[in-house]
XYZ file of C-alpha atoms in Angstrom:
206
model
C 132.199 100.585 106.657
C 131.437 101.547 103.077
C 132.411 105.135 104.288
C 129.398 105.077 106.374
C 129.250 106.324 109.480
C 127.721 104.287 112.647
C 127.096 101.493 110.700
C 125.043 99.517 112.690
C 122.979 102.328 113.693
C 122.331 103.194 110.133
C 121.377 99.037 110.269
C 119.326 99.454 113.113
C 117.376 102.362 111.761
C 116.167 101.004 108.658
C 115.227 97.898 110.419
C 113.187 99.969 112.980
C 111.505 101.937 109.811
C 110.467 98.353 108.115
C 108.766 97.657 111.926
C 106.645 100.652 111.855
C 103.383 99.577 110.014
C 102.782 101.759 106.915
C 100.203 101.552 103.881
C 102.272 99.497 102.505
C 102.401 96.552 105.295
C 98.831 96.442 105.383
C 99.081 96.597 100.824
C 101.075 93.600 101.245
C 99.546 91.513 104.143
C 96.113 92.136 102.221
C 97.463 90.431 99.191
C 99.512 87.683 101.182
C 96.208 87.199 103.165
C 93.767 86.302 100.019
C 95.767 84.742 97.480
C 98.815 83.914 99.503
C 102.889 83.558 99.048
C 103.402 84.155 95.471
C 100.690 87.061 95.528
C 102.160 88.340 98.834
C 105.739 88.509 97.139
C 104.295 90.343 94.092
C 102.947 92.950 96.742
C 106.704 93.076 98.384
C 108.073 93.648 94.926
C 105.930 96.424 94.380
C 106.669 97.846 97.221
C 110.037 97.718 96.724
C 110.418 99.051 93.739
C 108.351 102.440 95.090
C 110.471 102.662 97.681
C 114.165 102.701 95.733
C 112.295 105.166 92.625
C 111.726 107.174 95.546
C 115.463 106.244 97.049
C 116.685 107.350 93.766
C 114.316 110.444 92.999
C 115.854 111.716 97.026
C 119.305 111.149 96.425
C 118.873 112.902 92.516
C 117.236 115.796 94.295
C 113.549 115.348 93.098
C 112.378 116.375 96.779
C 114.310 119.889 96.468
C 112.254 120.048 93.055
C 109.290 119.019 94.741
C 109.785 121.640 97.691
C 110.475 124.570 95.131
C 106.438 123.700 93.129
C 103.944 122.571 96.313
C 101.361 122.478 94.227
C 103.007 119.196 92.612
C 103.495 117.891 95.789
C 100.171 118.272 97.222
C 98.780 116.863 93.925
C 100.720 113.530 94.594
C 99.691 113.783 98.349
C 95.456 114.531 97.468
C 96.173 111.831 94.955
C 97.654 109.027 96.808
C 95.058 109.329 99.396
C 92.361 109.284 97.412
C 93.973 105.736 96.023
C 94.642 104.109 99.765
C 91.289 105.097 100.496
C 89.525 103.553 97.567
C 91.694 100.559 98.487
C 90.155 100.343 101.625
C 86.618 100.792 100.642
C 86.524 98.034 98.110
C 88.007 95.957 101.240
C 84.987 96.666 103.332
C 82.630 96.045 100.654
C 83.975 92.959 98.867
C 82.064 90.283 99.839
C 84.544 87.603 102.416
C 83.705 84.035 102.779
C 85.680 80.633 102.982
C 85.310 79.055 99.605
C 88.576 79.127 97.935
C 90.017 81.645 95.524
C 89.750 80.782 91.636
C 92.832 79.906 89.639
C 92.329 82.868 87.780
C 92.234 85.086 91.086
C 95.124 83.143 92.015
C 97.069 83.480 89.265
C 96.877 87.828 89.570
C 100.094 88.699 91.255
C 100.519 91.525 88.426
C 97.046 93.523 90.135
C 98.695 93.654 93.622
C 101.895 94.682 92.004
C 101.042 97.642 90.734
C 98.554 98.282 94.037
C 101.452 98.258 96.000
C 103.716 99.985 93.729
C 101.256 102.787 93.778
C 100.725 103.231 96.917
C 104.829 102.880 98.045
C 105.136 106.158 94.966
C 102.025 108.231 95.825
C 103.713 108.871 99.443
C 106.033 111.331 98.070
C 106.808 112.035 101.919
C 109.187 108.609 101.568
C 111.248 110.707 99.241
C 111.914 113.306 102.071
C 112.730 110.888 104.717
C 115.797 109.781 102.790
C 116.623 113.152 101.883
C 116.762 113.853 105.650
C 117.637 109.699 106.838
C 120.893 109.718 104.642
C 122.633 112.498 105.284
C 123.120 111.366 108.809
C 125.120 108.611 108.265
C 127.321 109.915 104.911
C 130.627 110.324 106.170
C 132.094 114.112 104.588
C 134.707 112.591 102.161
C 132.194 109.786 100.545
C 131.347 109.508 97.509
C 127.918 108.500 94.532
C 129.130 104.717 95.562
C 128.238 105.331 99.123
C 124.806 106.446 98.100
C 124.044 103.389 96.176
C 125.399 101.176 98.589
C 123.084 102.672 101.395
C 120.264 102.188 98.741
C 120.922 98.214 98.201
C 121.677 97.647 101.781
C 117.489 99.621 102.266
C 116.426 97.011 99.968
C 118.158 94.191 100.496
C 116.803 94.805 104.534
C 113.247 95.882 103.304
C 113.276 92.259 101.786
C 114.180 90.198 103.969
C 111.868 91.894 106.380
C 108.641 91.888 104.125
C 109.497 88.273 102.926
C 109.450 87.801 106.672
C 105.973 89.583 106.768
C 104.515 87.795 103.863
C 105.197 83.923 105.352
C 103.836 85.299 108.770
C 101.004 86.214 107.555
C 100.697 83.296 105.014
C 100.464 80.909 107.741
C 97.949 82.946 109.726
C 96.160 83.341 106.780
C 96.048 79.659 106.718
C 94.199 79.133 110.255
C 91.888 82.113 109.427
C 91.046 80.326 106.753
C 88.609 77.607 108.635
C 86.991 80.547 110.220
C 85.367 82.611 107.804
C 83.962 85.503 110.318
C 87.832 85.559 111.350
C 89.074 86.124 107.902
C 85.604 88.753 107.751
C 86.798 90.925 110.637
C 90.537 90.802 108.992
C 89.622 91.675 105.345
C 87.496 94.625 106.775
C 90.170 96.111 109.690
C 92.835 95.882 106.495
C 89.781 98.639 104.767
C 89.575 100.795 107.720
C 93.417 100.923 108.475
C 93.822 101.681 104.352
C 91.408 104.334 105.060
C 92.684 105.726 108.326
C 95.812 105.689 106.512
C 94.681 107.833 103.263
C 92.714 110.169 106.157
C 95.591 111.136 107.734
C 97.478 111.627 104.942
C 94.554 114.077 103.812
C 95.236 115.964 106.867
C 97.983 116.208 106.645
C 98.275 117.938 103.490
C 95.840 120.389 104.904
């Protein structure tokens, strides 16, 4: 279909990608969690948007760019987890209680927009798993058009899932809510996973 080749596997795999919990799941529950749907879909859009820039940067051949100068690439790695871990410490020391949020704290979608953008494009190792995902199910006589349609079909899937993600977790945000050393232990496990998650990424570049 669309002169790709096992279809529903290619299906199947991007679905099983969105189910492995990244930055940018805990980016986007975070936001869902403390200002809720509308906040939570800003996060999802910024996310998004990372994601096909780095969809599009693969299949233009960015990553063979970034292979041939390492020292770019290990700037964007130091850099991005520098970012998720400064995310994650102003998690654990924000103060957490049950009052409600402001309007004007409600009414910030555009701040966890470009938090989750930035963390989705300062993973530059995204833009080599589509340089190595795609290839597997092009088909040898396809064309540009296939490419773009395996792109929408990512993102069409990535939203639906995270849309998913964000009314889950708006509704668990809502019971949390009427126990504030609940929503405490949340708000602070979202800091240490950020952190864990810019950690290994340090190590990684090691």
């Amino acid at each position: 279909m669309f002169d790709i080749q096992n279809y529903t596997s290619f299906v199947l795999a991007v679905l099983v990608f969105q189910l492995v919990p990244g930055a940018g799941t805990i980016a986007i529950l975070n936001a869902t969690a403390r200002h809720g749907i509308a906040v939570g879909m800003a996060a999802v859009l910024g996310t998004l948007l990372g994601d096909f820039i780095m969809m599009f940067a693969a299949v233009a051949g960015l990553a063979a760019t970034m292979q041939a100068n390492p020292m770019l690439f290990q700037a964007l790695q130091w850099f991005g987890a520098g970012y998720l871990c400064w995310m994650g410490w102003q998690l654990l020391r924000t103060p957490v209680n049950a009052a409600p949020v402001s309007q004007t704290e409600q009414s910030s979608p555009r701040v966890y927009f470009r938090q989750a953008l930035t963390v989705s494009l300062t993973n530059p190792k995204v833009i080599l798993f589509f340089v190595a995902f795609f290839p597997l199910f092009i088909q040898p006589q396809a064309s540009a058009l296939t490419l773009a349609v395996m792109m929408a079909h990512v993102t069409v899937l990535s939203l639906l899932y995270q849309a998913g993600l964000v009314l889950v977790g708006n509704a668990v945000a809502a019971r949390l809510k009427a126990l504030p050393s609940a929503r405490k232990i949340a708000t602070r496990l979202a800091g240490l996973a950020l952190i864990g998650f810019g950690l290994k990424l340090a190590a990684n570049n090691r």
